[in-house]
Amino acid sequence: MIKVTCRKLRKTFVQGETQIKGLDDVSLSIEKGEFVCLSGPSGSGKTTLLNALGGLHTPDEGTIEIDGDVISQMGASELADLRLRRIGFVFQSYNLIPVLSAQENVEFVMQIQGVDSQERDQRAKAILKEVGLEGMETRLPAELSGGQQQRVAVARALVSEPALILADEPTANLDSATAENLMQLLENLNRKHQVTLVLATHDTRIMGFARRQIRMQDGKIISDEISSGSQHALRGGDPLTASHQEQDF
Amino acid sequence: MNVSSLTIAFTLAWRNLWRNYRRTLIMLLAIGLGVWAMVFMTAMMRGMVDGMLKDGIRALPGHVQIHHPNYLDDPSVANSIAEPQGTLLDALNHPQVDAWAMRVKVPAVISSERETRGVMLLGVDAAAELNLSFDISHITQGQFLPSLTEEELAVDVQAQKAAKGIVIGVKLAQKLETRLGKRIVVMTQDIDNTIVDRGFRIVGLYQSDIPGFEEMYVYSDRRLIQSMVGLKGQVSEIAINGDGYRDNQALLSHIANASPADMKVESWRQVDAYLSAMLEMMDGFVLVWIVVIFLALSFGLMNTLIMAVFERVREIGLMQALGMRSSGVMRMILIESLLLLLLGLAAGNICSLLSIAAIQDGIDVTAVAEGMAMFGAKAVLYPVLQYSDMLLANVVVIVLGLLTSLYPAWRAAHYDPIVALNKH
């Protein structure tokens, strides 16, 4: 079942008199449970694509469907509900709420969803244990290391069991060892929970964790590969129909 | 909106309030001080006006008054009513009535050997009048009229002399260039519009806190004045006091139900338009005072909230990115404002209650008493806390406070999450 489909997305940003193409005729489909890495240099459009998938950017042209719902035509409240119930975000700079403890940060989304307190508590504790933060539930973000904060952010993204997790440079502020640990965690969670994971990065160390790698440049997809173990493959043809063909790059 | 989203909004609002505790404490101090000024200063002003009103109402109108239907338009002897009897007398002697007195009240001219003045001649029953309106401590020289029955008057020569006397104000005596014990002549019209006059000996001089009162009103025995103007068995008005001057509807109904059809029962508000206007003006002034103080406060409140929002742009963007609706962000900021307002109100209310309790026995304003006397106020002010004023102050602060907070809340709710998340 196709979870995410983008068709001919265009997004242009205007800075003064200059027009910058954030997305230029981008089409792709992402299947349920896929682990996709968007890579490319700064300004290539990977964050813009990620934000568009998350309903944070509205494309100028084209459509985005999640489970058949066209999100590019949704209003602000519908988009907020979509993010609340079906999408989990992991940001570059942790972005935890500083006045809430680790567990409260994890519970935040569930609280807005209206999940009862007992269930919230159980699920938050279980996911914190899963990301290796058992015993740190009451700590405030300021009392956690960068890696621990990012684990809390991952736990928050996962806890409400979204259909799609969007991670924007999740390892950018982490040292190599912590970044690798985090990526192993994301990879394990992707396999275990069958959650669709789209990750934007230009960190070559972590690209290999994703089975499918999409490279972007100047707002366009320039390659779309599927790797199998250590093997890497290039997918060509129509991106909407070729998602499971493994080809040489 | 569900309970848990409201809970998280409260949690965030409360904790955010104390992130910059210095700023919060300063704002709480400002709100508390403002509320204190609203409640305490209103209580002091109420005390001053209340004293003036009580004196004014007590002095003559009473809380409720019975008179001839045409009396207020034409206060002449022709528009008189019968002395109370039967059902009306029973109603007047009911426990609901605190005190009552009937009077003959006619315009007159008073002359000494040197000067002449226009006055209002009051024929009163001394005992009833002392019970209802006249403060015996206001007699500075001589005495008030004797409180004697007709039988006692018939046999007591000294009492007869005193009953034929007149009590006038000190200032009137000064204007007439007369003094205690001297004779003066009072001239008025009787029931047939014939000029009648009579000589009186001044048996007492009084002072009044009410400006102009001393120069206007002179007191003599009711029976004497009735006889003088030919009003046997008739009076101009019956003044009645109940529990308080503010809410006298029950007393009004009680008396009106017992009054004959040819008598009109009216509240002091109709009888004394000046005093009524004074009370209305005071009520209006309290609202203006409270709103003016709030306006000064509102700038600080708005600034505090704008700063609080500005400092948390990234967090607000994050919450929106995680799925919090704009209405949820607005709710969170408004709850933060509400908590700030409630804490400030609690502090201000407690301080004002304590300071009012501390000066419950009155504060001496002798230093400015001369100026105050011009307005009929006393040298000792007693704060009068009306809980409706306190409620008004609290409601104004909460309602206008939340309205003031709408702008920062609206601004927070309409950040673009992407722009907000990238704010440094």
XYZ file of C-alpha atoms in Angstrom:
673
model
C 0.000 0.000 0.000
C 1.424 3.360 -1.010
C 1.606 5.672 1.949
C 3.058 8.856 0.488
C 2.778 10.105 -3.073
C 4.062 13.382 -4.477
C 3.258 14.557 -7.970
C 5.028 17.360 -9.789
C 5.757 19.442 -6.717
C 6.983 22.968 -7.253
C 7.873 25.466 -4.570
C 9.615 28.774 -5.183
C 10.974 31.079 -2.502
C 11.445 34.763 -3.132
C 14.340 36.548 -1.488
C 14.386 40.170 -2.536
C 14.421 40.079 -6.281
C 15.826 36.557 -6.462
C 13.642 33.511 -6.953
C 14.946 30.274 -5.498
C 13.500 26.973 -6.592
C 12.970 24.943 -3.449
C 11.218 22.141 -5.311
C 11.237 21.783 -9.067
C 8.915 19.173 -10.532
C 9.449 16.614 -7.793
C 7.521 13.365 -7.994
C 8.022 10.307 -5.843
C 6.203 7.655 -3.918
C 7.155 6.140 -0.597
C 5.706 2.860 0.548
C 4.647 1.851 3.994
C 7.588 0.902 6.211
C 10.238 2.315 3.906
C 13.355 3.980 5.291
C 14.203 6.754 2.854
C 17.170 9.085 3.024
C 17.012 12.437 1.256
C 20.497 13.733 0.668
C 22.118 16.539 -1.179
C 24.011 19.761 -0.532
C 22.568 22.693 1.375
C 19.837 24.361 -0.634
C 19.154 21.220 -2.656
C 15.522 21.129 -1.499
C 15.561 18.135 0.868
C 14.290 20.092 3.891
C 11.699 21.826 1.707
C 10.475 18.424 0.500
C 10.416 17.111 4.075
C 8.443 20.150 5.243
C 6.048 19.797 2.331
C 5.479 16.122 3.225
C 4.777 17.226 6.803
C 2.278 19.873 5.751
C 4.513 22.670 7.000
C 5.069 24.039 3.498
C 2.293 24.260 0.954
C 3.675 23.599 -2.558
C 2.961 26.191 -5.241
C 2.033 23.394 -7.628
C 1.532 19.651 -7.467
C -0.135 17.331 -4.996
C 0.897 15.352 -1.962
C -1.172 12.389 -0.834
C -0.828 10.532 2.409
C -2.937 7.386 2.478
C -5.036 8.856 -0.308
C -5.669 12.196 1.443
C -4.491 15.160 -0.612
C -2.710 17.234 2.012
C -1.675 20.014 -0.355
C -5.341 21.111 -0.404
C -5.864 20.999 3.357
C -6.434 24.048 5.558
C -4.234 24.977 8.527
C -6.376 23.123 11.077
C -6.581 19.961 8.973
C -2.826 20.065 8.488
C -2.330 20.494 12.234
C -4.528 17.435 12.808
C -2.597 15.505 10.178
C 0.711 16.295 11.879
C -0.803 15.478 15.250
C -2.186 12.059 14.333
C -0.213 10.710 11.408
C 3.206 12.337 11.265
C 6.095 12.341 13.724
C 8.864 14.937 13.478
C 12.492 14.762 14.556
C 14.319 18.048 14.134
C 17.961 18.943 13.790
C 18.290 20.820 17.048
C 16.307 18.459 19.300
C 13.543 21.029 19.789
C 12.252 19.824 23.105
C 10.024 22.010 25.252
C 12.408 23.195 27.979
C 9.847 23.463 30.790
C 8.676 19.868 30.355
C 10.538 16.786 31.601
C 11.678 14.055 29.211
C 8.511 12.034 29.843
C 6.272 15.120 29.590
C 7.897 15.992 26.253
C 7.167 12.487 25.032
C 3.594 12.716 26.319
C 3.023 16.153 24.765
C 1.579 14.964 21.462
C -0.564 12.336 23.189
C -1.917 14.993 25.524
C -3.058 17.128 22.614
C -4.544 13.989 21.066
C -6.552 13.438 24.243
C -5.023 10.101 25.272
C -5.882 9.337 28.917
C -3.172 9.852 31.499
C -2.674 6.204 32.435
C -2.141 5.146 28.837
C 0.118 8.150 28.222
C 2.256 7.236 31.181
C 2.598 3.597 30.134
C 3.397 4.381 26.511
C 5.849 7.187 27.328
C 7.738 5.052 29.849
C 7.858 2.109 27.432
C 9.208 4.187 24.527
C 11.744 5.968 26.736
C 12.953 2.545 27.865
C 13.164 1.475 24.229
C 15.338 4.467 23.323
C 17.565 3.788 26.331
C 16.394 6.583 28.616
C 14.889 4.521 31.421
C 15.364 6.351 34.741
C 15.636 9.759 33.063
C 11.916 10.394 32.750
C 11.834 13.325 35.154
C 14.888 15.104 33.811
C 14.438 18.425 32.082
C 16.004 18.824 28.611
C 18.718 21.042 30.081
C 19.758 18.098 32.270
C 20.214 15.755 29.295
C 23.094 15.460 26.809
C 22.568 16.263 23.123
C 22.242 12.582 22.237
C 19.794 11.985 25.048
C 17.721 14.965 23.983
C 17.585 13.663 20.425
C 16.484 10.266 21.769
C 13.676 12.004 23.621
C 12.737 13.715 20.339
C 12.730 10.335 18.566
C 10.628 8.840 21.371
C 8.194 11.750 21.052
C 7.949 11.205 17.292
C 7.319 7.469 17.714
C 5.111 7.307 20.763
C 1.850 8.185 19.064
C 2.555 5.553 16.402
C 2.432 7.848 13.361
C 2.270 6.467 9.827
C 5.216 8.607 8.822
C 8.264 9.954 10.623
C 10.105 12.889 9.095
C 13.592 13.530 10.447
C 15.510 16.611 9.352
C 19.245 16.333 9.960
C 18.679 14.402 13.194
C 22.401 13.775 13.713
C 23.709 17.201 12.741
C 24.490 18.245 16.310
C 25.712 14.874 17.514
C 29.200 13.340 17.682
C 29.923 10.324 15.483
C 29.309 7.644 18.098
C 26.062 9.205 19.281
C 24.943 9.776 15.689
C 25.560 6.118 14.854
C 23.704 4.982 17.971
C 20.775 7.164 17.053
C 20.697 5.880 13.493
C 20.803 2.274 14.715
C 17.930 3.132 16.979
C 15.936 4.650 14.104
C 16.731 1.683 11.873
C 15.615 -0.775 14.567
C 12.448 1.187 15.236
C 11.723 1.318 11.509
C 12.053 -2.467 11.254
C 10.212 -3.217 14.493
C 7.312 -0.781 14.150
C 7.149 -0.797 10.343
C 6.931 2.971 10.468
C 7.697 4.870 7.271
C 10.805 6.932 7.882
C 12.026 9.784 5.687
C 15.290 11.314 6.760
C 17.029 14.347 5.305
C 20.788 14.578 5.745
C 24.018 15.520 4.057
C 26.006 13.425 6.514
C 27.519 10.649 4.388
C 28.188 8.520 7.505
C 24.527 7.900 8.094
C 23.158 7.654 4.557
C 23.942 3.940 4.452
C 21.446 3.221 7.213
C 18.589 3.923 4.837
C 17.641 1.286 2.279
C 16.419 3.865 -0.216
C 18.426 6.957 -0.974
C 17.164 9.928 -2.888
C 19.647 12.581 -3.943
C 18.518 16.098 -4.618
C 20.057 19.116 -6.222
C 18.571 22.513 -7.079
C 15.135 21.352 -5.986
C 15.152 18.275 -8.218
C 15.560 14.580 -7.550
C 18.690 13.608 -9.385
C 18.822 10.000 -8.247
C 16.662 7.523 -6.410
C 18.481 4.352 -5.266
C 17.638 1.276 -3.286
C 20.460 -0.450 -1.489
C 20.331 -4.026 -0.307
C 22.788 -4.622 2.454
C 26.058 -3.237 1.170
C 24.726 -3.118 -2.361
C 23.432 0.115 -3.757
C 21.044 0.343 -6.651
C 19.667 3.087 -8.783
C 16.017 3.227 -9.628
C 15.085 4.815 -12.875
C 11.979 5.407 -14.931
C 8.762 6.711 -13.503
C 9.343 7.266 -9.812
C 5.680 6.569 -9.092
C 5.835 3.034 -10.459
C 9.417 2.027 -9.970
C 9.671 2.138 -6.210
C 10.648 -1.499 -5.840
C 12.907 -1.939 -8.865
C 16.525 -2.180 -7.902
C 18.853 -0.927 -10.598
C 22.483 -0.105 -10.810
C 23.354 3.501 -10.283
C -10.571 20.702 23.013
C -10.200 17.839 25.470
C -9.295 17.683 29.147
C -5.726 16.524 28.593
C -4.980 19.262 26.044
C -6.344 21.776 28.553
C -4.152 20.213 31.243
C -1.007 20.549 29.136
C -1.970 24.140 28.262
C -2.254 24.905 32.008
C 1.003 23.096 32.791
C 2.892 24.961 30.078
C 1.310 28.302 31.010
C 2.154 27.892 34.687
C 5.751 26.774 34.119
C 6.366 29.401 31.455
C 5.130 32.009 33.889
C 8.038 31.238 36.202
C 10.751 30.924 33.546
C 11.454 34.609 33.879
C 10.369 34.904 37.486
C 11.716 38.436 37.937
C 9.552 39.735 35.119
C 6.569 37.786 36.419
C 7.077 39.121 39.953
C 7.341 42.699 38.684
C 4.151 42.247 36.670
C 2.417 40.665 39.665
C 3.516 43.626 41.780
C 2.108 46.024 39.180
C -1.216 44.166 38.923
C -1.423 43.783 42.708
C -0.707 47.474 43.229
C -3.242 48.433 40.581
C -5.932 46.223 42.094
C -5.100 47.551 45.551
C -5.495 51.100 44.251
C -8.788 50.147 42.596
C -10.283 48.524 45.689
C -8.722 50.551 48.514
C -9.081 53.982 46.940
C -12.631 53.156 45.871
C -13.411 52.159 49.462
C -12.014 55.515 50.657
C -14.023 57.465 48.088
C -17.084 55.406 48.930
C -16.475 56.188 52.594
C -16.364 59.894 51.870
C -19.426 59.917 49.625
C -21.262 57.433 51.829
C -20.783 59.749 54.794
C -22.031 62.688 52.755
C -25.016 60.705 51.500
C -25.915 59.273 54.890
C -25.769 62.726 56.444
C -27.706 64.208 53.554
C -30.386 61.527 53.583
C -30.576 61.435 57.355
C -30.772 65.216 57.570
C -34.191 65.419 55.985
C -35.416 63.107 53.249
C -35.118 59.785 55.099
C -34.856 56.593 53.086
C -38.520 56.734 52.118
C -40.931 59.643 52.252
C -44.701 60.016 52.175
C -46.210 63.226 50.907
C -48.987 64.694 48.821
C -48.754 63.635 45.134
C -48.186 67.295 44.138
C -45.839 68.173 46.962
C -42.551 67.741 45.079
C -43.758 70.065 42.296
C -45.319 72.560 44.672
C -44.064 72.249 48.265
C -46.718 74.547 49.740
C -49.036 74.052 52.692
C -51.874 73.405 50.263
C -50.255 70.072 49.314
C -50.399 68.481 52.741
C -51.372 65.036 53.944
C -53.251 63.786 56.985
C -51.276 62.692 60.035
C -50.787 58.902 59.887
C -53.360 56.682 61.523
C -54.821 53.195 61.266
C -53.014 50.875 58.830
C -50.359 53.435 57.935
C -49.570 54.065 61.610
C -49.263 50.309 62.151
C -46.928 50.072 59.149
C -44.816 52.924 60.483
C -44.490 51.208 63.853
C -43.535 47.898 62.215
C -40.018 46.540 63.006
C -39.090 47.013 59.337
C -39.132 50.736 60.044
C -36.124 51.953 61.943
C -37.450 55.456 62.657
C -40.028 57.835 61.320
C -41.148 61.427 61.830
C -43.817 63.686 60.441
C -43.133 67.302 59.681
C -44.728 70.488 58.590
C -42.374 72.117 56.129
C -43.074 75.588 54.806
C -40.981 78.268 53.174
C -40.709 81.316 55.424
C -38.947 84.592 55.993
C -37.034 85.017 59.228
C -36.145 88.433 60.596
C -34.003 89.620 63.428
C -33.870 93.233 64.453
C -31.102 93.740 61.858
C -31.398 91.206 59.028
C -33.928 89.171 57.082
C -33.425 85.823 55.398
C -35.433 83.251 53.497
C -35.537 79.861 55.266
C -37.408 76.564 55.365
C -39.451 76.327 58.539
C -39.736 72.801 59.901
C -42.417 71.930 62.426
C -41.149 68.751 64.066
C -41.786 66.354 66.943
C -38.562 66.626 68.877
C -38.358 62.995 70.053
C -39.141 61.568 66.618
C -36.798 63.986 64.858
C -33.945 63.226 67.244
C -34.529 59.555 66.600
C -34.699 60.001 62.831
C -32.519 62.845 61.692
C -31.278 65.414 64.174
C -27.969 64.717 65.881
C -28.189 66.261 69.357
C -24.405 66.677 69.383
C -24.842 69.292 66.661
C -26.419 71.663 69.206
C -23.611 74.073 70.059
C -25.550 76.439 72.287
C -28.850 76.091 74.152
C -30.929 72.983 73.550
C -33.055 71.243 70.983
C -36.841 71.444 71.240
C -38.312 69.597 74.265
C -39.622 66.082 73.748
C -42.917 66.373 75.628
C -46.425 65.046 75.214
C -49.365 67.430 74.938
C -50.376 66.587 78.528
C -46.920 67.455 79.788
C -46.907 70.649 77.773
C -50.255 71.674 79.225
C -48.958 71.660 82.808
C -45.286 72.623 82.375
C -44.815 76.366 81.917
C -41.084 76.101 81.237
C -41.740 73.434 78.661
C -44.342 75.617 77.061
C -41.773 78.370 76.724
C -39.201 76.030 75.246
C -41.776 74.546 72.870
C -42.523 77.987 71.577
C -38.851 78.465 70.822
C -36.960 77.974 67.623
C -33.652 76.238 66.826
C -31.585 77.849 64.093
C -28.167 77.261 62.544
C -25.058 79.012 63.835
C -24.329 80.498 60.425
C -27.887 81.765 60.082
C -27.570 83.406 63.496
C -24.396 85.083 62.284
C -26.115 86.327 59.138
C -29.075 87.580 61.145
C -26.662 89.107 63.637
C -28.605 87.521 66.448
C -27.815 85.014 69.181
C -29.227 82.494 71.624
C -32.093 83.863 73.711
C -32.964 86.683 71.299
C -36.330 86.897 69.597
C -36.843 86.611 65.885
C -39.954 86.837 63.736
C -40.979 84.176 61.234
C -43.360 85.100 58.448
C -45.059 82.633 56.091
C -48.337 81.909 54.275
C -51.093 79.867 55.872
C -53.450 77.413 54.215
C -55.594 80.308 52.940
C -52.551 82.074 51.450
C -52.754 84.718 54.112
C -49.472 86.094 55.448
C -49.003 85.019 59.040
C -46.178 85.827 61.392
C -45.087 84.857 64.807
C -42.305 85.748 67.189
C -39.990 82.979 68.428
C -37.222 82.952 70.979
C -34.026 81.245 69.864
C -33.625 78.272 72.238
C -30.836 76.485 70.432
C -28.117 76.913 67.840
C -26.876 73.984 65.750
C -24.089 73.240 63.331
C -24.283 70.912 60.363
C -21.740 69.047 58.257
C -23.873 69.704 55.211
C -22.977 72.894 53.376
C -25.818 75.448 53.390
C -27.964 73.402 55.768
C -27.441 75.680 58.780
C -28.534 78.734 56.858
C -31.609 77.092 55.367
C -33.431 75.036 58.004
C -34.989 76.229 61.254
C -36.806 73.914 63.678
C -39.842 74.553 65.808
C -42.597 72.471 67.383
C -44.923 70.786 64.879
C -48.121 71.610 66.772
C -47.116 75.258 66.951
C -46.451 75.498 63.236
C -49.622 73.532 62.404
C -51.549 76.056 64.403
C -49.680 78.967 62.822
C -50.399 77.941 59.218
C -53.822 76.420 59.893
C -52.856 72.829 59.205
C -54.612 71.099 62.095
C -54.105 67.328 61.785
C -52.106 67.764 58.583
C -48.395 67.509 57.798
C -46.196 68.163 54.785
C -44.276 64.918 54.844
C -43.520 61.758 56.752
C -39.881 60.696 56.564
C -39.000 57.062 57.242
C -35.685 55.273 57.738
C -35.084 51.586 57.200
C -31.931 49.441 57.238
C -29.923 51.338 54.649
C -30.209 53.882 51.922
C -29.050 51.771 48.984
C -31.662 49.064 48.804
C -34.936 50.390 50.162
C -37.349 48.679 47.804
C -38.777 46.417 50.525
C -39.376 49.374 52.824
C -40.908 51.342 49.987
C -43.360 48.515 49.210
C -44.165 48.002 52.878
C -45.142 51.657 53.330
C -46.802 52.028 49.937
C -49.085 49.053 50.655
C -50.302 50.704 53.850
C -50.684 54.240 52.503
C -53.998 55.778 51.438
C -54.416 56.477 47.739
C -54.063 60.227 48.154
C -50.533 59.886 49.494
C -47.446 59.259 47.442
C -44.594 57.101 48.772
C -41.221 57.780 47.208
C -37.635 56.820 47.718
C -35.044 59.429 48.715
C -33.781 59.175 45.149
C -36.934 60.856 43.874
C -37.167 63.247 46.793
C -33.600 64.470 46.663
C -32.377 64.468 43.074
C -29.055 66.039 44.091
C -28.149 63.210 46.453
C -29.355 60.635 43.956
C -27.206 62.200 41.249
C -24.262 62.179 43.657
C -24.639 58.426 44.188
C -24.977 57.757 40.470
C -21.968 59.929 39.782
C -19.997 57.986 42.381
C -20.982 54.652 40.837
C -19.918 55.949 37.429
C -16.725 57.401 38.824
C -15.769 54.060 40.384
C -15.997 52.377 36.972
C -13.973 55.158 35.314
C -11.364 54.998 38.096
C -11.011 51.223 37.756
C -10.768 51.366 33.959
C -8.200 54.191 34.047
C -5.962 52.238 36.427
C -6.393 49.164 34.273
C -5.378 51.074 31.142
C -2.100 51.971 32.831
C -1.686 48.313 33.766
C -2.595 46.982 30.360
C 0.539 48.363 28.715
C 2.715 46.433 31.150
C 0.623 43.312 30.734
C 0.749 43.426 26.963
C 4.467 44.116 26.980
C 5.082 41.182 29.325
C 3.095 38.812 27.156
C 4.638 40.051 23.911
C 8.102 39.534 25.400
C 7.110 36.103 26.686
C 5.829 35.147 23.240
C 8.834 36.638 21.475
C 11.225 34.641 23.647
C 9.383 31.411 22.861
C 8.877 31.736 19.121
C 10.778 28.481 18.437
C 8.797 26.542 21.015
C 5.540 27.849 19.649
C 6.642 26.853 16.148
C 7.571 23.414 17.478
C 4.178 22.957 19.114
C 2.470 23.915 15.870
C 4.725 21.558 13.913
C 3.802 18.764 16.319
C 0.121 19.362 15.664
C -1.054 22.006 18.109
C -3.689 24.112 16.414
C -3.582 27.913 16.386
C -6.487 27.897 18.824
C -4.407 25.723 21.182
C -1.508 28.200 21.065
C -3.893 31.094 21.714
C -5.457 29.179 24.596
C -2.041 28.550 26.131
C -1.050 32.250 26.012
C -4.452 33.349 27.317
C -4.231 30.851 30.189
C -0.791 32.240 31.011
C -2.293 35.719 31.056
C -5.242 34.518 33.145
C -2.928 32.934 35.728
C -0.897 36.140 35.899
C -4.076 38.188 36.333
C -5.520 35.846 38.962
C -2.311 35.882 41.007
C -2.132 39.677 40.757
C -5.786 39.958 41.706
C -5.318 37.683 44.708
C -2.361 39.768 45.901
C -4.192 43.064 45.293
C -7.417 41.917 46.938
C -5.648 40.584 50.027
C -3.598 43.781 50.399
C -6.646 45.999 49.988
C -8.693 43.967 52.495
C -5.842 44.149 55.000
C -5.320 47.889 54.535
C -9.065 48.578 54.787
C -9.218 46.496 57.979
C -6.241 48.442 59.354
C -8.068 51.782 59.075
C -11.559 50.538 59.865
C -11.772 53.031 62.744
C -11.256 55.885 60.318
C -8.338 58.060 59.315
C -8.023 61.673 60.380
C -7.854 63.998 57.403
C -7.924 67.164 59.516
C -4.998 68.562 57.525
C -7.262 68.826 54.495
C -10.582 68.868 56.357
C -11.335 72.470 55.517
C -11.231 71.699 51.836
C -13.184 68.485 52.378
C -15.866 70.343 54.326
C -16.652 72.334 51.206
C -17.941 69.089 49.774
C -19.766 68.113 52.938
C -17.183 65.508 53.884
C -16.064 64.910 57.450
C -12.626 65.279 58.984
C -12.458 61.549 59.723
C -12.856 59.245 56.763
C -14.124 55.706 57.172
C -13.440 53.296 54.311
C -16.568 51.611 53.006
C -15.826 48.435 51.092
C -18.643 47.484 48.796
C -18.118 43.964 47.562
C -19.772 44.958 44.297
C -16.881 47.425 43.743
C -14.375 44.670 44.473
C -16.198 42.353 42.087
C -16.265 45.098 39.455
C -12.499 45.642 39.812
C -11.870 41.899 39.511
C -14.156 41.486 36.520
C -12.650 44.526 34.752
C -9.099 43.247 35.320
C -9.910 39.732 34.087
C -12.082 40.701 31.117
C -9.993 43.640 29.885
C -6.801 41.758 30.796
C -7.790 38.855 28.585
C -8.830 41.246 25.822
C -5.424 42.928 26.083
C -3.794 39.500 25.864
C -5.637 38.630 22.680
C -3.137 40.471 20.502
C 0.010 38.700 21.780
C -1.902 35.398 21.788
C -3.156 35.958 18.243
C 0.340 36.870 17.140
C 1.755 33.694 18.677
C -0.945 31.567 17.099
C -0.248 32.875 13.616
C 3.473 32.241 13.378
C 4.525 30.192 10.393
C 5.896 27.076 12.129
C 8.843 26.816 9.736
C 9.816 30.462 10.198
C 9.338 30.109 13.961
C 11.435 26.930 14.170
C 14.298 28.631 12.363
C 14.243 31.692 14.611
C 17.399 32.150 16.657
